[in-house]
mmCIF file of C-alpha atoms in Angstrom:
data_model
loop_
_atom_site.group_PDB
_atom_site.id
_atom_site.type_symbol
_atom_site.label_atom_id
_atom_site.label_comp_id
_atom_site.label_asym_id
_atom_site.label_seq_id
_atom_site.Cartn_x
_atom_site.Cartn_y
_atom_site.Cartn_z
ATOM 1 C CA MET A 10 53.276 15.739 19.923
ATOM 2 C CA ARG A 11 51.186 18.314 21.770
ATOM 3 C CA LYS A 12 47.942 16.827 23.088
ATOM 4 C CA LEU A 13 48.127 13.371 24.661
ATOM 5 C CA TRP A 14 45.881 10.534 25.719
ATOM 6 C CA PHE A 15 47.650 8.639 28.530
ATOM 7 C CA ILE A 16 46.978 4.873 28.765
ATOM 8 C CA THR A 17 48.411 2.925 31.698
ATOM 9 C CA ASN A 18 48.012 -0.450 33.368
ATOM 10 C CA PRO A 19 48.898 -0.329 37.082
ATOM 11 C CA SER A 20 49.305 -4.135 37.161
ATOM 12 C CA SER A 21 51.805 -4.169 34.272
ATOM 13 C CA GLY A 22 55.220 -4.500 35.859
ATOM 14 C CA SER A 23 56.458 -1.080 36.910
ATOM 15 C CA ALA A 24 53.560 1.208 35.912
ATOM 16 C CA THR A 25 52.756 2.256 39.475
ATOM 17 C CA LYS A 26 50.626 5.283 40.335
ATOM 18 C CA GLU A 27 53.700 7.119 41.635
ATOM 19 C CA LYS A 28 55.542 6.592 38.360
ATOM 20 C CA CYS A 29 52.477 7.618 36.352
ATOM 21 C CA ASP A 30 52.270 10.826 38.385
ATOM 22 C CA ALA A 31 55.970 11.482 37.753
ATOM 23 C CA ILE A 32 55.458 11.004 34.007
ATOM 24 C CA GLU A 33 52.519 13.400 34.022
ATOM 25 C CA ALA A 34 54.757 15.935 35.751
ATOM 26 C CA VAL A 35 57.194 15.625 32.830
ATOM 27 C CA PHE A 36 54.307 16.231 30.412
ATOM 28 C CA ASP A 37 53.473 19.399 32.334
ATOM 29 C CA GLU A 38 57.101 20.575 32.330
ATOM 30 C CA ARG A 39 57.182 20.168 28.559
ATOM 31 C CA GLY A 40 53.922 22.017 28.034
ATOM 32 C CA LEU A 41 52.144 18.882 26.842
ATOM 33 C CA VAL A 42 48.396 18.727 27.446
ATOM 34 C CA ILE A 43 46.655 15.556 28.641
ATOM 35 C CA ALA A 44 43.402 15.230 26.723
ATOM 36 C CA GLY A 45 42.350 12.053 28.556
ATOM 37 C CA ARG A 46 43.436 9.098 30.652
ATOM 38 C CA THR A 47 42.644 5.394 30.628
ATOM 39 C CA GLY A 48 43.539 2.901 33.345
ATOM 40 C CA PHE A 49 43.332 -0.434 31.523
ATOM 41 C CA PRO A 50 41.791 -2.988 32.015
ATOM 42 C CA ASP A 51 39.497 -1.433 34.622
ATOM 43 C CA GLU A 52 38.561 1.249 32.100
ATOM 44 C CA LYS A 53 37.643 0.652 28.455
ATOM 45 C CA LEU A 54 40.206 1.638 25.848
ATOM 46 C CA PRO A 55 39.290 4.823 23.940
ATOM 47 C CA SER A 56 38.074 4.648 20.362
ATOM 48 C CA GLY A 57 39.570 6.614 17.521
ATOM 49 C CA GLU A 58 36.459 8.785 17.530
ATOM 50 C CA GLN A 59 36.960 9.616 21.212
ATOM 51 C CA LEU A 60 40.580 10.542 20.604
ATOM 52 C CA ASP A 61 39.671 12.795 17.699
ATOM 53 C CA ALA A 62 36.856 14.439 19.638
ATOM 54 C CA ALA A 63 39.302 15.205 22.461
ATOM 55 C CA GLY A 64 41.825 16.613 19.997
ATOM 56 C CA ALA A 65 44.488 14.061 20.924
ATOM 57 C CA ASP A 66 47.357 13.729 18.440
ATOM 58 C CA THR A 67 49.384 11.133 20.387
ATOM 59 C CA VAL A 68 48.546 8.110 22.531
ATOM 60 C CA VAL A 69 51.166 7.527 25.224
ATOM 61 C CA LEU A 70 51.266 3.922 26.434
ATOM 62 C CA PHE A 71 52.947 3.245 29.783
ATOM 63 C CA ALA A 72 52.282 -0.454 30.268
ATOM 64 C CA GLY A 73 53.461 -3.950 29.389
ATOM 65 C CA ASP A 74 53.596 -5.489 25.933
ATOM 66 C CA GLY A 75 50.191 -7.176 26.326
ATOM 67 C CA THR A 76 48.374 -3.950 27.214
ATOM 68 C CA ILE A 77 50.218 -2.125 24.439
ATOM 69 C CA ASN A 78 49.116 -4.827 22.013
ATOM 70 C CA ALA A 79 45.462 -4.469 23.080
ATOM 71 C CA ALA A 80 45.574 -0.706 22.533
ATOM 72 C CA LEU A 81 47.346 -0.926 19.166
ATOM 73 C CA CYS A 82 44.822 -3.481 17.895
ATOM 74 C CA ALA A 83 41.864 -1.430 19.145
ATOM 75 C CA LEU A 84 43.253 1.704 17.467
ATOM 76 C CA ALA A 85 44.573 0.049 14.299
ATOM 77 C CA ASP A 86 42.610 2.459 12.079
ATOM 78 C CA TRP A 87 43.407 5.628 14.034
ATOM 79 C CA ASP A 88 45.693 8.079 12.236
ATOM 80 C CA GLY A 89 47.531 9.553 15.228
ATOM 81 C CA ALA A 90 50.901 8.728 16.800
ATOM 82 C CA PHE A 91 51.894 6.261 19.515
ATOM 83 C CA LEU A 92 54.624 6.834 22.079
ATOM 84 C CA ILE A 93 55.602 3.580 23.789
ATOM 85 C CA LEU A 94 57.046 3.876 27.310
ATOM 86 C CA PRO A 95 58.501 0.890 29.217
ATOM 87 C CA GLY A 96 55.959 0.061 31.910
ATOM 88 C CA GLY A 97 55.988 -3.742 31.925
ATOM 89 C CA THR A 98 58.276 -6.707 32.532
ATOM 90 C CA MET A 99 59.965 -7.264 29.166
ATOM 91 C CA ASN A 100 59.296 -3.941 27.395
ATOM 92 C CA LEU A 101 60.387 -5.434 24.076
ATOM 93 C CA LEU A 102 58.589 -2.909 21.897
ATOM 94 C CA ALA A 103 60.014 0.009 23.880
ATOM 95 C CA LYS A 104 63.508 -1.470 23.461
ATOM 96 C CA ARG A 105 62.978 -1.616 19.705
ATOM 97 C CA LEU A 106 62.023 2.061 19.505
ATOM 98 C CA HIS A 107 64.275 3.739 22.076
ATOM 99 C CA ASP A 108 67.919 3.796 23.142
ATOM 100 C CA THR A 109 66.970 4.169 26.810
ATOM 101 C CA LEU A 110 64.341 2.703 29.103
ATOM 102 C CA ASP A 111 64.049 5.904 31.138
ATOM 103 C CA PRO A 112 60.505 7.191 30.452
ATOM 104 C CA HIS A 113 61.496 10.784 31.249
ATOM 105 C CA ALA A 114 64.370 10.718 28.747
ATOM 106 C CA ILE A 115 62.141 9.125 26.111
ATOM 107 C CA ILE A 116 59.492 11.831 26.509
ATOM 108 C CA ALA A 117 62.104 14.577 26.222
ATOM 109 C CA ALA A 118 63.632 13.008 23.105
ATOM 110 C CA ALA A 119 60.210 12.444 21.517
ATOM 111 C CA HIS A 120 59.172 16.036 22.170
ATOM 112 C CA ASP A 121 62.383 17.381 20.645
ATOM 113 C CA ASN A 122 62.321 15.087 17.594
ATOM 114 C CA ASP A 123 58.925 13.701 16.614
ATOM 115 C CA ARG A 124 60.181 11.021 14.194
ATOM 116 C CA ARG A 125 57.624 8.376 13.256
ATOM 117 C CA VAL A 126 58.356 4.915 11.896
ATOM 118 C CA ALA A 127 56.332 1.955 10.640
ATOM 119 C CA LEU A 128 56.628 -1.442 12.357
ATOM 120 C CA PRO A 129 56.094 -4.971 11.052
ATOM 121 C CA TYR A 130 53.472 -7.120 12.744
ATOM 122 C CA ILE A 131 52.078 -10.655 12.683
ATOM 123 C CA GLU A 132 48.398 -11.132 11.901
ATOM 124 C CA ALA A 133 46.089 -14.102 12.458
ATOM 125 C CA GLY A 134 42.407 -13.349 12.045
ATOM 126 C CA GLU A 135 41.584 -10.403 14.324
ATOM 127 C CA HIS A 136 44.761 -10.802 16.358
ATOM 128 C CA ARG A 137 48.087 -9.034 15.854
ATOM 129 C CA ALA A 138 51.522 -9.280 17.472
ATOM 130 C CA PHE A 139 54.073 -6.489 17.252
ATOM 131 C CA VAL A 140 56.661 -8.215 19.460
ATOM 132 C CA GLY A 141 56.168 -11.922 18.845
ATOM 133 C CA LEU A 142 53.847 -14.897 18.587
ATOM 134 C CA ILE A 143 54.273 -18.267 20.326
ATOM 135 C CA ILE A 144 52.233 -21.228 19.086
ATOM 136 C CA GLY A 145 51.940 -24.643 20.677
ATOM 137 C CA PRO A 146 52.047 -26.536 23.999
ATOM 138 C CA ALA A 147 54.946 -24.526 25.429
ATOM 139 C CA ALA A 148 52.709 -21.445 25.387
ATOM 140 C CA GLN A 149 51.273 -22.921 28.592
ATOM 141 C CA TRP A 150 54.230 -21.330 30.389
ATOM 142 C CA PHE A 151 52.303 -18.051 30.407
ATOM 143 C CA ARG A 152 50.452 -19.290 33.513
ATOM 144 C CA ALA A 153 53.750 -19.659 35.364
ATOM 145 C CA ARG A 154 54.678 -16.136 34.310
ATOM 146 C CA GLU A 155 51.406 -14.768 35.707
ATOM 147 C CA ALA A 156 51.959 -16.611 38.994
ATOM 148 C CA VAL A 157 55.385 -14.980 39.302
ATOM 149 C CA ARG A 158 53.884 -11.547 38.653
ATOM 150 C CA GLN A 159 51.284 -12.140 41.357
ATOM 151 C CA ARG A 160 53.852 -13.698 43.738
ATOM 152 C CA ARG A 161 51.730 -16.820 44.178
ATOM 153 C CA VAL A 162 54.238 -19.554 45.026
ATOM 154 C CA PHE A 163 51.868 -22.545 45.060
ATOM 155 C CA ALA A 164 50.215 -21.400 41.844
ATOM 156 C CA LEU A 165 53.679 -21.125 40.285
ATOM 157 C CA VAL A 166 54.531 -24.729 41.202
ATOM 158 C CA ARG A 167 51.241 -26.012 39.773
ATOM 159 C CA ALA A 168 51.654 -23.934 36.614
ATOM 160 C CA MET A 169 55.220 -25.182 36.088
ATOM 161 C CA ARG A 170 54.148 -28.818 36.429
ATOM 162 C CA HIS A 171 51.279 -28.284 34.028
ATOM 163 C CA ALA A 172 53.421 -26.423 31.508
ATOM 164 C CA TRP A 173 56.229 -28.982 31.652
ATOM 165 C CA GLY A 174 53.795 -31.855 31.056
ATOM 166 C CA ARG A 175 52.076 -30.089 28.161
ATOM 167 C CA THR A 176 55.378 -29.028 26.646
ATOM 168 C CA PHE A 177 56.392 -32.647 26.152
ATOM 169 C CA GLY A 178 53.025 -33.567 24.640
ATOM 170 C CA ALA A 179 52.179 -34.180 20.995
ATOM 171 C CA GLY A 180 53.360 -30.802 19.756
ATOM 172 C CA VAL A 181 51.933 -28.478 17.117
ATOM 173 C CA ARG A 182 52.136 -28.743 13.354
ATOM 174 C CA VAL A 183 52.459 -25.743 11.077
ATOM 175 C CA SER A 184 53.067 -25.365 7.365
ATOM 176 C CA GLY A 185 54.482 -22.409 5.508
ATOM 177 C CA SER A 186 56.015 -21.165 2.304
ATOM 178 C CA VAL A 187 59.171 -23.066 3.313
ATOM 179 C CA LYS A 188 59.532 -26.651 4.516
ATOM 180 C CA LEU A 189 59.043 -27.099 8.278
ATOM 181 C CA ARG A 190 59.217 -30.184 10.489
ATOM 182 C CA ARG A 191 55.909 -31.808 11.337
ATOM 183 C CA ARG A 192 55.749 -31.176 15.082
ATOM 184 C CA TYR A 193 57.135 -28.587 17.494
ATOM 185 C CA GLN A 194 56.642 -27.951 21.180
ATOM 186 C CA ALA A 195 56.722 -24.258 20.426
ATOM 187 C CA VAL A 196 56.863 -22.160 17.294
ATOM 188 C CA PHE A 197 58.240 -18.667 17.853
ATOM 189 C CA VAL A 198 57.273 -16.132 15.202
ATOM 190 C CA THR A 199 58.853 -12.679 15.116
ATOM 191 C CA PRO A 200 57.615 -9.907 12.796
ATOM 192 C CA ASP A 201 60.124 -8.955 10.115
ATOM 193 C CA GLU A 202 59.919 -6.600 7.165
ATOM 194 C CA ARG A 203 60.922 -9.541 4.935
ATOM 195 C CA GLY A 204 58.189 -11.880 6.219
ATOM 196 C CA LEU A 205 57.791 -14.081 9.298
ATOM 197 C CA ASP A 206 60.924 -14.996 11.233
ATOM 198 C CA VAL A 207 60.090 -18.534 12.448
ATOM 199 C CA ALA A 208 61.928 -20.535 15.118
ATOM 200 C CA GLY A 209 60.727 -24.023 16.045
ATOM 201 C CA VAL A 210 61.581 -25.753 19.343
ATOM 202 C CA ASP A 211 61.679 -29.562 19.323
ATOM 203 C CA ALA A 212 60.920 -31.515 22.516
ATOM 204 C CA ARG A 213 63.843 -33.853 21.843
ATOM 205 C CA ASP A 214 66.127 -30.964 22.729
ATOM 206 C CA TRP A 215 65.772 -30.898 26.532
ATOM 207 C CA ARG A 216 68.010 -27.891 26.924
ATOM 208 C CA ALA A 217 65.857 -25.849 24.541
ATOM 209 C CA ILE A 218 62.715 -26.672 26.535
ATOM 210 C CA ALA A 219 64.438 -25.777 29.810
ATOM 211 C CA ASP A 220 65.608 -22.500 28.263
ATOM 212 C CA LEU A 221 62.075 -21.828 27.092
ATOM 213 C CA GLY A 222 60.470 -22.434 30.491
ATOM 214 C CA TRP A 223 62.991 -20.491 32.532
ATOM 215 C CA GLY A 224 62.980 -17.767 29.924
ATOM 216 C CA TRP A 225 59.259 -17.364 30.492
ATOM 217 C CA ILE A 226 59.627 -17.227 34.264
ATOM 218 C CA GLY A 227 62.517 -14.783 33.988
ATOM 219 C CA GLY A 228 60.508 -12.599 31.632
ATOM 220 C CA ASP A 229 62.705 -12.920 28.533
ATOM 221 C CA TRP A 230 61.124 -15.585 26.331
ATOM 222 C CA ALA A 231 62.582 -13.967 23.220
ATOM 223 C CA GLU A 232 66.032 -15.290 24.207
ATOM 224 C CA ALA A 233 64.968 -18.941 24.394
ATOM 225 C CA ARG A 234 67.093 -21.169 22.150
ATOM 226 C CA ALA A 235 65.439 -22.564 19.011
ATOM 227 C CA VAL A 236 66.102 -25.719 17.035
ATOM 228 C CA THR A 237 64.823 -24.785 13.591
ATOM 229 C CA HIS A 238 65.035 -21.250 12.225
ATOM 230 C CA THR A 239 63.713 -19.961 8.912
ATOM 231 C CA LEU A 240 61.952 -17.096 7.137
ATOM 232 C CA SER A 241 58.463 -17.767 5.778
ATOM 233 C CA ALA A 242 55.968 -15.638 3.864
ATOM 234 C CA HIS A 243 53.077 -17.185 5.804
ATOM 235 C CA LEU A 244 52.133 -19.999 8.193
ATOM 236 C CA ARG A 245 49.070 -22.188 8.602
ATOM 237 C CA ILE A 246 47.904 -24.131 11.672
ATOM 238 C CA GLU A 247 47.660 -27.842 10.848
ATOM 239 C CA GLY A 248 45.667 -30.565 12.607
ATOM 240 C CA ASP A 249 42.046 -30.763 13.702
ATOM 241 C CA ARG A 250 42.068 -28.989 17.090
ATOM 242 C CA PRO A 251 42.516 -25.374 18.202
ATOM 243 C CA VAL A 252 45.973 -24.545 19.525
ATOM 244 C CA LEU A 253 47.073 -22.125 22.212
ATOM 245 C CA ALA A 254 48.942 -19.068 20.969
ATOM 246 C CA LEU A 255 50.410 -16.037 22.720
ATOM 247 C CA PHE A 256 50.235 -12.696 20.924
ATOM 248 C CA ASP A 257 52.771 -10.414 22.620
ATOM 249 C CA GLY A 258 52.354 -12.649 25.663
ATOM 250 C CA GLU A 259 48.543 -12.654 25.730
ATOM 251 C CA PRO A 260 46.734 -16.020 25.239
ATOM 252 C CA GLN A 261 44.371 -16.734 22.347
ATOM 253 C CA ARG A 262 43.086 -19.910 20.655
ATOM 254 C CA LEU A 263 43.767 -20.395 16.957
ATOM 255 C CA ASP A 264 41.529 -22.684 14.935
ATOM 256 C CA PRO A 265 42.914 -25.364 12.613
ATOM 257 C CA GLY A 266 43.607 -23.934 9.181
ATOM 258 C CA MET A 267 44.170 -20.415 10.546
ATOM 259 C CA ARG A 268 46.483 -18.508 8.210
ATOM 260 C CA ILE A 269 49.184 -16.377 9.801
ATOM 261 C CA THR A 270 50.681 -13.561 7.753
ATOM 262 C CA GLY A 271 52.817 -10.471 8.190
ATOM 263 C CA GLY A 272 52.078 -6.816 7.574
ATOM 264 C CA MET A 273 53.390 -3.295 8.102
ATOM 265 C CA SER A 274 51.770 -0.575 10.145
ATOM 266 C CA GLY A 275 51.548 3.016 9.047
ATOM 267 C CA ARG A 276 54.213 5.467 10.213
ATOM 268 C CA HIS A 277 52.591 5.933 13.604
ATOM 269 C CA PHE A 278 55.275 4.960 16.138
ATOM 270 C CA ILE A 279 57.476 7.660 17.638
ATOM 271 C CA GLU A 280 61.091 6.477 17.587
ATOM 272 C CA THR A 281 63.855 8.104 19.629
ATOM 273 C CA ARG A 282 66.556 5.535 18.851
ATOM 274 C CA ALA A 283 69.513 7.024 17.016
ATOM 275 C CA GLN A 284 68.995 6.510 13.306
ATOM 276 C CA GLY A 285 70.949 3.516 12.076
ATOM 277 C CA ALA A 286 71.296 2.033 15.580
ATOM 278 C CA ALA A 287 70.589 -1.684 15.995
ATOM 279 C CA ALA A 288 67.471 -2.666 17.933
#
């Protein structure tokens, strides 16, 4: 890790300009060179060719999980390294890779021990999720989350009403390599080296739906309680209409029949977590 391309998103949680400047000061202290900067989404993400032309060996991402996802998908074929810093609300990928959420400590540890690891991901068409995928009506809670981020009280109330009504709608049907119930209000899918870790939430369980909604608003949807839990080699969207899905928190529409699979990245992610420590 010597020459960096620094990607930030000032609207992602805690990635303020002051904190970005402080991180760049740490780069300078360590003798690390900044080959380029991108302020996403106002500026277009760099291509692999741009990174190579600038001589960058590492992309440093100081943003939320959604921005990190966009960059990782755009640079899926690039052969350099990625250093993930916690600059969002949930920072789930940073928590998986590091023992601390202090960006300065992470940079120091990464510079001293440039250990790269591969990560599992979920793939559906052109979309990938490195943290998690949510399928179904309950994905509508993302609008409430955005209202909280923007501190828009009336928008939050409207979004909560809309999400609650949709959550108790018809539900979504998925099939897989294992037997699943016909309808869920939300299907949580987590990438796993063994396949797809699938958790289905049923609308008949009111507590699970409440956990799901408040988990979204509180920024920790991964802790929502599930009804059905299994491991599947693949999933397929059933029915005859597109369904809403959230890839690392970012909304997309999946067509009926869409096949969802798992995969493994190359060894591109810099990990500072103590070897053998639980994520």
